[in-house]
mmCIF file of C-alpha atoms in Angstrom:
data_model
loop_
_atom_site.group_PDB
_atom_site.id
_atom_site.type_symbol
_atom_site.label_atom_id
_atom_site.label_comp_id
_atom_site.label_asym_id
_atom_site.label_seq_id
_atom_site.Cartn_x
_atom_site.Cartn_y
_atom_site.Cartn_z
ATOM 1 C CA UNK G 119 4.747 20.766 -20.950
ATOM 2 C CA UNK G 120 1.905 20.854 -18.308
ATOM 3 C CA UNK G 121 2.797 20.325 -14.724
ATOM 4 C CA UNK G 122 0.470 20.352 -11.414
ATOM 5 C CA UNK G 123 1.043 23.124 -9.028
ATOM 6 C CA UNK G 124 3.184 21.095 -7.060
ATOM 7 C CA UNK G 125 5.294 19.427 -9.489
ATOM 8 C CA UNK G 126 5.628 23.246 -11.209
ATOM 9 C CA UNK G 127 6.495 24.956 -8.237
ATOM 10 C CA UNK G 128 9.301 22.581 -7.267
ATOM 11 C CA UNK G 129 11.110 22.788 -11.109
ATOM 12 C CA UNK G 130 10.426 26.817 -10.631
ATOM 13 C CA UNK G 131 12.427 26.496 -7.337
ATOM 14 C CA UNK G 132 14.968 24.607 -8.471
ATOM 15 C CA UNK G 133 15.571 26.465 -11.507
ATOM 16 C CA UNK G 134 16.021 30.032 -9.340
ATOM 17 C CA UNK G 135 18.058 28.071 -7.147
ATOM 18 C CA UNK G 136 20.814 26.817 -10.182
ATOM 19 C CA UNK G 137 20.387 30.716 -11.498
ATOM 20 C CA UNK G 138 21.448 31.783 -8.243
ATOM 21 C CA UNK G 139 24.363 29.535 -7.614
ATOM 22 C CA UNK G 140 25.823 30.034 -11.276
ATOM 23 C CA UNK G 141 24.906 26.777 -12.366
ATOM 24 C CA UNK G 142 22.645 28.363 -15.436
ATOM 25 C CA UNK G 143 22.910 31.740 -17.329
ATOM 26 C CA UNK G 144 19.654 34.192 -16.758
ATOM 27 C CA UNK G 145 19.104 33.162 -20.577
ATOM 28 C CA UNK G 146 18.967 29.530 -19.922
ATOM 29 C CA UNK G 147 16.646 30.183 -16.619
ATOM 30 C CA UNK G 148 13.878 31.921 -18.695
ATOM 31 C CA UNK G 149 14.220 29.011 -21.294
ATOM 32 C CA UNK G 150 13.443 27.205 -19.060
ATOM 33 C CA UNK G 151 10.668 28.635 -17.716
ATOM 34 C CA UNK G 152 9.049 29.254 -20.806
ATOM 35 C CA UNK G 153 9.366 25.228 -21.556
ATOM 36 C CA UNK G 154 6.295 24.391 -19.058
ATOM 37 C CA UNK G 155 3.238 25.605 -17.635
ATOM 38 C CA UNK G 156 1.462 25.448 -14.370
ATOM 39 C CA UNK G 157 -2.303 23.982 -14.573
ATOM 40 C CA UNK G 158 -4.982 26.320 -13.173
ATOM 41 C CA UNK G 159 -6.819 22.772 -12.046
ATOM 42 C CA UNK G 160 -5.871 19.200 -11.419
ATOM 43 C CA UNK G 161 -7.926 17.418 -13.884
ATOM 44 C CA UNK G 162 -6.328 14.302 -13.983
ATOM 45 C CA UNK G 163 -6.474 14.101 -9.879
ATOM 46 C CA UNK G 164 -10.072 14.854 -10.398
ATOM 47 C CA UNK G 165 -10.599 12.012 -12.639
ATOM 48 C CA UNK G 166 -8.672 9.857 -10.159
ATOM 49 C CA UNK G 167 -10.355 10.362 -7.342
ATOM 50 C CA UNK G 168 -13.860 10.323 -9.711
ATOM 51 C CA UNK G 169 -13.212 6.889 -10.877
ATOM 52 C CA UNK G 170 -12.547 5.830 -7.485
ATOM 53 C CA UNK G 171 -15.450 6.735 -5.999
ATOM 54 C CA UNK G 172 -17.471 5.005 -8.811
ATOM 55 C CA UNK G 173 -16.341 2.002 -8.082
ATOM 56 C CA UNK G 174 -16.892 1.934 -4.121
ATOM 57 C CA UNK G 175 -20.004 2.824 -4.968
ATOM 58 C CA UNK G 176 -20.546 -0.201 -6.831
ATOM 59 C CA UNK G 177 -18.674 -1.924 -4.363
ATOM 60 C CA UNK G 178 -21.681 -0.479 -1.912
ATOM 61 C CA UNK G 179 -24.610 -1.228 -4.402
ATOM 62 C CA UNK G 180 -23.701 -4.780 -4.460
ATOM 63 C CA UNK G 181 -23.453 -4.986 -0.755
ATOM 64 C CA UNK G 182 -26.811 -3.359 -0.330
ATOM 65 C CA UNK G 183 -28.298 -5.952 -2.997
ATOM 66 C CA UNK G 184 -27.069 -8.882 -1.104
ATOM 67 C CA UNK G 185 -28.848 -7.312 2.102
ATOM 68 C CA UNK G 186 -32.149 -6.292 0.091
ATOM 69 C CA UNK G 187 -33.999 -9.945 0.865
ATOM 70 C CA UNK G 188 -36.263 -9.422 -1.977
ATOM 71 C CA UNK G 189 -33.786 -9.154 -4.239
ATOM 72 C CA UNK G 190 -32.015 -11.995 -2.688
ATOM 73 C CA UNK G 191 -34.994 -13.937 -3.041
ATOM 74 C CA UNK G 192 -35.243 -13.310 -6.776
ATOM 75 C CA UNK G 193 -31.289 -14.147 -7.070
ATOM 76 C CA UNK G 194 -31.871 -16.931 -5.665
ATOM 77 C CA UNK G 195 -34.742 -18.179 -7.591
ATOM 78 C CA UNK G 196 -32.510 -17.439 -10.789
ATOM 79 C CA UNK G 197 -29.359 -19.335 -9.478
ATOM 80 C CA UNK G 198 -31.502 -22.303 -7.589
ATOM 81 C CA UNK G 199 -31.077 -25.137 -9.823
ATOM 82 C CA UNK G 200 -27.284 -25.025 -10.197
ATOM 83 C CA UNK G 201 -24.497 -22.701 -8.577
ATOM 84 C CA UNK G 202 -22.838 -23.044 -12.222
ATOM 85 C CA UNK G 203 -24.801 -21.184 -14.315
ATOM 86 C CA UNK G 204 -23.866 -18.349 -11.772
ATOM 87 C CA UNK G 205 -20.438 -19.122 -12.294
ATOM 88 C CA UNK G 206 -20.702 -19.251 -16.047
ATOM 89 C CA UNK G 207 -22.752 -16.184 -16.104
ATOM 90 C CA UNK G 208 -20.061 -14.052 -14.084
ATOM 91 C CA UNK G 209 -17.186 -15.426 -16.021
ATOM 92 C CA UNK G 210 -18.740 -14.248 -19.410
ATOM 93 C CA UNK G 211 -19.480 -11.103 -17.706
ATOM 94 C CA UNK G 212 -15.688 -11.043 -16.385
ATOM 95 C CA UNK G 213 -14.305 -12.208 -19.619
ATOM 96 C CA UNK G 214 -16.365 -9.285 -21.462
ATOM 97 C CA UNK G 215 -14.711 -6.173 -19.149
ATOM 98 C CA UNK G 216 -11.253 -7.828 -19.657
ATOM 99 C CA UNK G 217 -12.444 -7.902 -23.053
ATOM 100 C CA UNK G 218 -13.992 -4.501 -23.411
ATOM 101 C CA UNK G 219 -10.685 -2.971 -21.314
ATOM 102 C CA UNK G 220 -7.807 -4.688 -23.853
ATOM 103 C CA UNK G 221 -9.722 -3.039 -26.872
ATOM 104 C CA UNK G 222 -9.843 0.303 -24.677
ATOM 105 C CA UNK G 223 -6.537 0.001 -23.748
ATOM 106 C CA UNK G 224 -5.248 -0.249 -27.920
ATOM 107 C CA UNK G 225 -7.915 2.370 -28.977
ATOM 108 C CA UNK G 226 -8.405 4.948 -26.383
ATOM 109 C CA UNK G 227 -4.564 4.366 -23.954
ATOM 110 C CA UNK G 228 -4.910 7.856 -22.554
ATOM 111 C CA UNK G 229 -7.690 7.053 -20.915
ATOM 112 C CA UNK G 230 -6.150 5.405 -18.163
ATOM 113 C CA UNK G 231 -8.493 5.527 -14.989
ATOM 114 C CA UNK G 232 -11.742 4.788 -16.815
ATOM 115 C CA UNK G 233 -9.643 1.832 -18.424
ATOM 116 C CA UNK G 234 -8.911 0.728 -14.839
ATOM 117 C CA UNK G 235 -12.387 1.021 -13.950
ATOM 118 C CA UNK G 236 -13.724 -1.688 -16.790
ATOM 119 C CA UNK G 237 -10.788 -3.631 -15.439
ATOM 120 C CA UNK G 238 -12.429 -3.448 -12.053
ATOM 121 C CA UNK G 239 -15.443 -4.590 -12.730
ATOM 122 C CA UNK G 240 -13.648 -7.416 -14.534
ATOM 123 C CA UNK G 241 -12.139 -8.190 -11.466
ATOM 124 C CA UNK G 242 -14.996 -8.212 -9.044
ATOM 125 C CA UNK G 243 -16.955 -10.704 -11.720
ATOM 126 C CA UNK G 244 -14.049 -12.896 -11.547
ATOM 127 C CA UNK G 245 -14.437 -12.728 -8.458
ATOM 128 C CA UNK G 246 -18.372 -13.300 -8.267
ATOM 129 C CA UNK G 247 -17.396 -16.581 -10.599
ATOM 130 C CA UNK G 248 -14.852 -18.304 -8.627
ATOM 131 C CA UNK G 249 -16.531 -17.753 -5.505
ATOM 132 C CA UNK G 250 -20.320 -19.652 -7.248
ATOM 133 C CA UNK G 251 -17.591 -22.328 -8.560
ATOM 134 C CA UNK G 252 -16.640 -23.078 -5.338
ATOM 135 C CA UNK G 253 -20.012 -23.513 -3.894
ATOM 136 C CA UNK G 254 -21.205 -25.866 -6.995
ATOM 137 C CA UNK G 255 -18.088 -28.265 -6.263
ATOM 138 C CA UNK G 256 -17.742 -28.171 -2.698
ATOM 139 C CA UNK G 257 -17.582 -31.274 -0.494
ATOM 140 C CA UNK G 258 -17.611 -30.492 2.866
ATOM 141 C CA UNK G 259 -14.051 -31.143 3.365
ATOM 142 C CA UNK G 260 -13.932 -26.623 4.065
ATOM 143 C CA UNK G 261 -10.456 -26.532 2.202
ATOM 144 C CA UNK G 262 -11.737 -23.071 0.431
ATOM 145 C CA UNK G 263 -8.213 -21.681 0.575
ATOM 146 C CA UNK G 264 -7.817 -23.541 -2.654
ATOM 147 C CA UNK G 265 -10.326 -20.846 -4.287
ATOM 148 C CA UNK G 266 -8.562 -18.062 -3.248
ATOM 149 C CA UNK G 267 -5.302 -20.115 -4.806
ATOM 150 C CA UNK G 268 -7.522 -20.367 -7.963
ATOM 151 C CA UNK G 269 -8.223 -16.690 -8.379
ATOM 152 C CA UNK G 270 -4.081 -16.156 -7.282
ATOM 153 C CA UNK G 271 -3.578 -17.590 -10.335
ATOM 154 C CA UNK G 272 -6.603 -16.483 -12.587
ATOM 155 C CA UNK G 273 -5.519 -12.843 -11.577
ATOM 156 C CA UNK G 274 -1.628 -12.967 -11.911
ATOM 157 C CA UNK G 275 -2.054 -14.923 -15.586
ATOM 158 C CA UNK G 276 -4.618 -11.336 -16.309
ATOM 159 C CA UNK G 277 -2.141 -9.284 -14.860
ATOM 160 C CA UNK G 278 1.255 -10.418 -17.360
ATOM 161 C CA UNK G 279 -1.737 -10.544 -20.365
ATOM 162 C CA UNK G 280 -2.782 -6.950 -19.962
ATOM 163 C CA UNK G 281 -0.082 -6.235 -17.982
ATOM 164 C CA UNK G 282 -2.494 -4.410 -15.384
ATOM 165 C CA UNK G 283 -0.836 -3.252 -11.856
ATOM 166 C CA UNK G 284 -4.198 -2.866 -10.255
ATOM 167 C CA UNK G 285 -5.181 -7.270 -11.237
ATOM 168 C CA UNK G 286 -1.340 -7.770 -9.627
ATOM 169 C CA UNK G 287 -2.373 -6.310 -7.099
ATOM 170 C CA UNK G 288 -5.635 -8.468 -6.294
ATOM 171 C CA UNK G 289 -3.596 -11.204 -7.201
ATOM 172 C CA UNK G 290 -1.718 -10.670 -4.201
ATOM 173 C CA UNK G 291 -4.664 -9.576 -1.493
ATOM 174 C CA UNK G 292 -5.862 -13.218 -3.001
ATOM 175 C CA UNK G 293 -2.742 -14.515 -2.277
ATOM 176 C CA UNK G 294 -2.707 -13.366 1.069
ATOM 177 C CA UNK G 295 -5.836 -14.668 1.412
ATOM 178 C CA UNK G 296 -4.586 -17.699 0.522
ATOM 179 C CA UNK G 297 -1.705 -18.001 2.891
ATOM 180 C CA UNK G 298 -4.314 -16.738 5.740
ATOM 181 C CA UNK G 299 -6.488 -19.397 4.872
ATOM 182 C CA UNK G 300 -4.169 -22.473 4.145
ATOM 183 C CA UNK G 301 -2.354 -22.388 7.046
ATOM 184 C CA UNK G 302 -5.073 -22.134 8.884
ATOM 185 C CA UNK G 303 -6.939 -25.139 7.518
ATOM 186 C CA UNK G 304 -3.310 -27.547 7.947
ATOM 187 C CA UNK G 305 -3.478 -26.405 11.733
ATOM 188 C CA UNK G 306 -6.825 -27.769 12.222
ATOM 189 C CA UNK G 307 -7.953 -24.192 12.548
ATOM 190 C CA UNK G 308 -6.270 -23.535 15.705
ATOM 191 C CA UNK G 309 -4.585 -20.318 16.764
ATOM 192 C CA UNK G 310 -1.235 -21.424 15.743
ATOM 193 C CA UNK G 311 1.088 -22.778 12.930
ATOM 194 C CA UNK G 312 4.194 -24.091 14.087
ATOM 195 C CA UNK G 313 4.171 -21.870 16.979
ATOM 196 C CA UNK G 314 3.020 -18.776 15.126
ATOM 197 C CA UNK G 315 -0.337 -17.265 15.345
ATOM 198 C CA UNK G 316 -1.779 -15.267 12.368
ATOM 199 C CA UNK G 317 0.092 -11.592 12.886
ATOM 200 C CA UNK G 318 3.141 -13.126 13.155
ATOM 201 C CA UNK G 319 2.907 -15.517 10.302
ATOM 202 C CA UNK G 320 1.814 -12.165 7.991
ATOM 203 C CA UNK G 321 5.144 -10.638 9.397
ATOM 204 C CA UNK G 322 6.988 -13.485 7.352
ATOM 205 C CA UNK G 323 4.742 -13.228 4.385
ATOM 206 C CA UNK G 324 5.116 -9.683 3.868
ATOM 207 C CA UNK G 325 8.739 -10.068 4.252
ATOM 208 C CA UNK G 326 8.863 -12.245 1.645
ATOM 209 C CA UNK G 327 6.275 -10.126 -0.615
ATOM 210 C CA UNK G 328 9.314 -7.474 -0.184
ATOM 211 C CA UNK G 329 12.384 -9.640 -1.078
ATOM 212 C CA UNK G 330 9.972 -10.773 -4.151
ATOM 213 C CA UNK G 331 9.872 -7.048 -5.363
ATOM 214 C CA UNK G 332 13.657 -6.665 -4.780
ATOM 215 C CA UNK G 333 13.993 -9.496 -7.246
ATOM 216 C CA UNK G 334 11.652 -8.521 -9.637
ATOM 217 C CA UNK G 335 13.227 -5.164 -9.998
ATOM 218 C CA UNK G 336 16.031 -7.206 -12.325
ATOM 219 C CA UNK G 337 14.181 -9.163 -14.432
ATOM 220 C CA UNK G 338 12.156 -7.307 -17.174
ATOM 221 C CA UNK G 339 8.761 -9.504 -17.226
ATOM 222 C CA UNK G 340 8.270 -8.621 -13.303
ATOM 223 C CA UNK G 341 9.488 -5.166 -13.701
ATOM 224 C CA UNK G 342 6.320 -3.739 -13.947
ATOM 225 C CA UNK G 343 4.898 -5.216 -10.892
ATOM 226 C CA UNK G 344 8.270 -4.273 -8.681
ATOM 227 C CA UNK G 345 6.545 -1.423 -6.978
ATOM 228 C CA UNK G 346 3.221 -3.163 -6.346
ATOM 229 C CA UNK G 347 5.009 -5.925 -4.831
ATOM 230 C CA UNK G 348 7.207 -4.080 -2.385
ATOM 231 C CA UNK G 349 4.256 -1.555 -1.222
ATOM 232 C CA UNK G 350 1.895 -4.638 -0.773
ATOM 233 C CA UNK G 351 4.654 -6.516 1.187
ATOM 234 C CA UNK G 352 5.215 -3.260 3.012
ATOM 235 C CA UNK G 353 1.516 -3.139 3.936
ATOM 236 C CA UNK G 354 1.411 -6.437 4.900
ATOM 237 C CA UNK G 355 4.293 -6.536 7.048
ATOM 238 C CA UNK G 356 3.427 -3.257 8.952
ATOM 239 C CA UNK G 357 -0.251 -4.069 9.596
ATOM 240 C CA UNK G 358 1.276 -7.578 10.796
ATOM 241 C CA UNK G 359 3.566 -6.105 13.241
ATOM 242 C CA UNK G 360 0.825 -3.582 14.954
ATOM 243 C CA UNK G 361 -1.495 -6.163 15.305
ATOM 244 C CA UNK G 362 1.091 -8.113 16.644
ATOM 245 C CA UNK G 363 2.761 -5.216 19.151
ATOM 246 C CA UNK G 364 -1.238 -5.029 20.763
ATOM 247 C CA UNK G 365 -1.702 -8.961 20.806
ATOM 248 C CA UNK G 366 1.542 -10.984 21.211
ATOM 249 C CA UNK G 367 1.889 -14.337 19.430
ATOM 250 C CA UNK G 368 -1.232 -15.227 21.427
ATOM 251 C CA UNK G 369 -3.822 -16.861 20.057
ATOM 252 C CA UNK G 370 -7.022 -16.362 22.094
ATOM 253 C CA UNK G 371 -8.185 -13.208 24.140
ATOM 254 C CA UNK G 372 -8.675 -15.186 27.704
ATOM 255 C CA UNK G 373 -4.365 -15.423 27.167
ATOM 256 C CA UNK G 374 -4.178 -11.978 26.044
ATOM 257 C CA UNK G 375 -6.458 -10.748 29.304
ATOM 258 C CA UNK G 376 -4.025 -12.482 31.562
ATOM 259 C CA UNK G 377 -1.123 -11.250 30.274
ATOM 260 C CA UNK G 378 0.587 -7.741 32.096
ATOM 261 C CA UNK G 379 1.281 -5.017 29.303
ATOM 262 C CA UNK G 380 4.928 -5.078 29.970
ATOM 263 C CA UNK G 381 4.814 -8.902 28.596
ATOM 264 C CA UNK G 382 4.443 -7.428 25.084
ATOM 265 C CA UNK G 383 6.423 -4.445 25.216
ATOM 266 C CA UNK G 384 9.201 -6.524 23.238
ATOM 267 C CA UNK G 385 6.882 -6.653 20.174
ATOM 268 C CA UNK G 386 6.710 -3.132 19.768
ATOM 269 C CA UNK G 387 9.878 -2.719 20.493
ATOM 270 C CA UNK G 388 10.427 -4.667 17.429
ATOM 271 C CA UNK G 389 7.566 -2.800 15.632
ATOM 272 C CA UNK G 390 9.577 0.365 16.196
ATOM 273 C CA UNK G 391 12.847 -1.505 15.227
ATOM 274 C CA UNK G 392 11.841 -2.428 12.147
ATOM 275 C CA UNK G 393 10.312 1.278 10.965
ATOM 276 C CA UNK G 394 13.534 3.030 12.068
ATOM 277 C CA UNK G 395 15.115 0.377 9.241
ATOM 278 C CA UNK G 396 12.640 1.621 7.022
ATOM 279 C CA UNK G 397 12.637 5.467 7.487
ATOM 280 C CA UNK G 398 16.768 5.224 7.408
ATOM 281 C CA UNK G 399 16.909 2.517 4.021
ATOM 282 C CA UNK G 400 14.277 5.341 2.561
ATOM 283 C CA UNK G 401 16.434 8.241 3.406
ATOM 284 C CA UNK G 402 19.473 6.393 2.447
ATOM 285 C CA UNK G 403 18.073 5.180 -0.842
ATOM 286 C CA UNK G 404 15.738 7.977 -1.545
ATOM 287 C CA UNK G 405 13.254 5.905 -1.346
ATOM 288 C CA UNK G 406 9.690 8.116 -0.830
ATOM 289 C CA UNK G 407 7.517 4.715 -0.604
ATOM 290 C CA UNK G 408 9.975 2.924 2.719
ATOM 291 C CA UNK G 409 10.344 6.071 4.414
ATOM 292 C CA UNK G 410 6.438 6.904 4.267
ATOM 293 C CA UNK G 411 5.793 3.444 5.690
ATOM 294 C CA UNK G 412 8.336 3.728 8.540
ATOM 295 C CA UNK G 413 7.819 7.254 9.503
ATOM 296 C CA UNK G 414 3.955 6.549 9.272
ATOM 297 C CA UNK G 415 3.886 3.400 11.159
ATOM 298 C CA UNK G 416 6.676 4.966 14.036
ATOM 299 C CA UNK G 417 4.188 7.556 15.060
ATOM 300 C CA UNK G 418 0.939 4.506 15.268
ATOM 301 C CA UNK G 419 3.228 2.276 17.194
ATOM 302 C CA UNK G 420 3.906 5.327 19.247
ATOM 303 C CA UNK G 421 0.623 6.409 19.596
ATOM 304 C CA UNK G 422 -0.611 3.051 20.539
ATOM 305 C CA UNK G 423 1.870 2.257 23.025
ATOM 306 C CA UNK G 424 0.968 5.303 24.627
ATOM 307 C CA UNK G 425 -2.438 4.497 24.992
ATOM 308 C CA UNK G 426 -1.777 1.219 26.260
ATOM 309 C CA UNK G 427 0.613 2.316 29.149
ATOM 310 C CA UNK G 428 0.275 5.897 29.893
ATOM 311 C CA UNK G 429 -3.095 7.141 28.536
ATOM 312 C CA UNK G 430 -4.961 6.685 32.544
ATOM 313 C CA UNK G 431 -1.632 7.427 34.849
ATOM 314 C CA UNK G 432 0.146 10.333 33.002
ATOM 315 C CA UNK G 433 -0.748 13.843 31.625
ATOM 316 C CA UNK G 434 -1.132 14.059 28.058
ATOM 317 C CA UNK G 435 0.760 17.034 28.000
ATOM 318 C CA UNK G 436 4.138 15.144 29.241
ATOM 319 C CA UNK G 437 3.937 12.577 26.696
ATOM 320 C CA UNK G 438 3.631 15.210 23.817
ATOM 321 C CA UNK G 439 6.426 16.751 25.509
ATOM 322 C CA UNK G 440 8.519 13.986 25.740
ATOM 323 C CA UNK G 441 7.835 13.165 22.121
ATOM 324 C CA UNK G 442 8.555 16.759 21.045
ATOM 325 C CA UNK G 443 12.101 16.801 22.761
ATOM 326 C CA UNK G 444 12.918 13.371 20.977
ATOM 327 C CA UNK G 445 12.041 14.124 17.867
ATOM 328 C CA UNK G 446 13.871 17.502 17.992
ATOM 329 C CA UNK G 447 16.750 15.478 19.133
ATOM 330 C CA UNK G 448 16.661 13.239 16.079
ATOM 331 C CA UNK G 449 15.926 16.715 13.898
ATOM 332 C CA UNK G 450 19.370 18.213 15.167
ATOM 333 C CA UNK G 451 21.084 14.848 14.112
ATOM 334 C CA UNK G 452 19.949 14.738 11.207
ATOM 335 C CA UNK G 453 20.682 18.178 10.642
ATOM 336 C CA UNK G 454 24.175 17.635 11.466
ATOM 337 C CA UNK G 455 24.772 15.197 9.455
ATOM 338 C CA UNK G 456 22.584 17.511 6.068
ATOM 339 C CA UNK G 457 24.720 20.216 7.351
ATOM 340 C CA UNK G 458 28.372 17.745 6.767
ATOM 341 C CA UNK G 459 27.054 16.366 3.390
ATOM 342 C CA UNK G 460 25.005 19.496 1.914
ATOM 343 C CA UNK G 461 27.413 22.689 2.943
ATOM 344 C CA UNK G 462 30.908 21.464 1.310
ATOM 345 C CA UNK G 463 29.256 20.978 -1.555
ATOM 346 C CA UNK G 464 27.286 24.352 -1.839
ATOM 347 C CA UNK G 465 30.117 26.203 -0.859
ATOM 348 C CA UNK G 466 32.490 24.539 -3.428
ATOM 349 C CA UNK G 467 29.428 25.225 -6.241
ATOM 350 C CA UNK G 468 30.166 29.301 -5.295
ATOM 351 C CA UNK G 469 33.613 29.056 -5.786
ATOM 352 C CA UNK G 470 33.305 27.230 -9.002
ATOM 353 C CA UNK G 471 30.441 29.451 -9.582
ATOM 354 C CA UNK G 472 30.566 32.458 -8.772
ATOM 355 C CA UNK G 473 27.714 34.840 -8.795
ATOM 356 C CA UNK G 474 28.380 38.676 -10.413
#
């Protein structure tokens, strides 16, 4: 078995540490460090990060042909008499990557991220598609949410047929799109929907993106899209709650100019609230994916408030000091508490183990 340096320097670790404590013979220990291999060079990270860069490069190219105006003006000569032969044209296109991908997918399944790629491209012709439909049936009335609705659903249905995490996962930016957009066209495009402005509504919709996943973890259709789900709902809940520990539940800037700083010092209080929940569910849990979030998203709100309220009147050097002795503070508590849980244990392993 072939393991990256990280992944084979953690089982080398561990397996010193059982030979230590009496947990495994010497035998056993060199078994098992004969039964893997360290690789000299992440190729499959390589790949990753390759295939990724492809496609925001694509991403860029088509961006730089909608600002070329010649181009444009050649597009648009093409696409002039009707905006559904676009749409046709960029559904075939779509349907042929989804195509293309499925056959790649039964044929060649180890090649995962250039599978994801053709899948990509799919996705930004679906795109493409629904976006010309739109225009060819539009009516003035400027209820596009329903498009991104369409394209919720167009994605999710391509998603369960593949099953692909990365279409779940557009399905839901288009979903949030949705949400963004709907509620926006019922309240008249004001600032608010029943009394919430757009941060705050997000809160609720990534909560509810994260109670989805927690459901989805027990029923076997949705258990491939669990994780997606929860780190989407985490992402949209934390982005949600920054915005709205800066802003308020205001809807305008002229209300957010007149407003004193202190005035909004209860939203980040609940900003940090709510990441403190999610660093102690992830340590409790062991769950890497909460605890990044929380711990992550602490040290922005931290960061931010401190630019808000002590960036001009106090030296940097306190604040980083005052951080430093809090954090060492909730270090030796939690070392404490590692120290009550972990040391019983190892020292009952050396009596029932002991080492000759």
């Amino acid at each position: 078995m072939k393991l990256n340096k990280k992944q084979g320097l953690f089982l080398k670790h561990t397996i010193e540490y059982w030979q230590q404590q009496g947990t495994i013979t010497p035998e056993v220990a060199n078994d098992l460090n004969n039964s893997f291999s360290i690789r000299s060079f992440d190729w499959e990270r390589l790949a990753k990060y390759s295939f990724w860069i492809s496609m925001i490069c694509a991403v860029i190219a088509i961006a730089a042909i909608t600002l070329d105006e010649w181009l444009m003006a050649i597009l648009e000569q093409l696409f002039l008499s009707s905006k559904i032969i676009p749409c046709l044209i960029f559904a075939a296109v779509a349907a042929a990557f989804y195509a293309f991908a499925y056959h790649r997918r039964k044929t060649k399944p180890l090649h995962q991220f250039s599978n994801e790629a053709i899948i990509f491209a799919g996705v930004l012709s679906t795109a493409a598609s629904v976006a010309y439909f739109g225009q060819a049936i539009d009516t003035g009335s400027g209820h596009f949410s329903l498009l991104f609705l369409l394209s919720t659903a167009i994605y999710a249905a391509l998603a369960f047929w593949f099953p692909s995490k990365l279409i779940w996962v557009f399905s839901l930016l288009s979903l949030g799109s949705w949400f963004g957009t709907e509620t926006g066209y019922m309240s008249g495009w004001g600032a608010y929907y029943l009394g919430m402005n757009y941060p705050l509504r997000f809160v609720l919709f990534g909560g509810v993106l994260i109670g989805l996943s927690l459901l989805f973890k027990h029923h076997i259709r949705f258990t491939d899209f669990a994780h997606s789900t929860y780190v989407m709902g985490l992402l949209y809940l934390f982005i949600a709650l920054w915005i709205l520990s800066i802003f308020g539940n205001y809807g305008d800037l002229y209300s957010w100019y007149n407003v004193k700083q202190y005035e909004l010092l209860h939203w980040g209080i609940l900003f940090g609230f709510i990441a403190l929940i999610a660093i102690v569910y992830g340590l409790k849990h062991d769950d890497a994916t909460s605890r990044g979030f929380g711990i992550t998203f602490l040290f922005i709100n931290l960061y931010t408030k401190y630019f808000e309220f002590f960036w001009g009147g106090m030296h940097k050097a306190i604040f980083f000091i005052l951080l430093a002795v809090s954090f060492w503070w909730i270090g030796r508590h939690a070392e404490k508490l590692w120290n009550l849980e972990f040391l019983p244990a190892q020292s009952q392993m050396k009596k029932d183990h002991p080492v000759e």
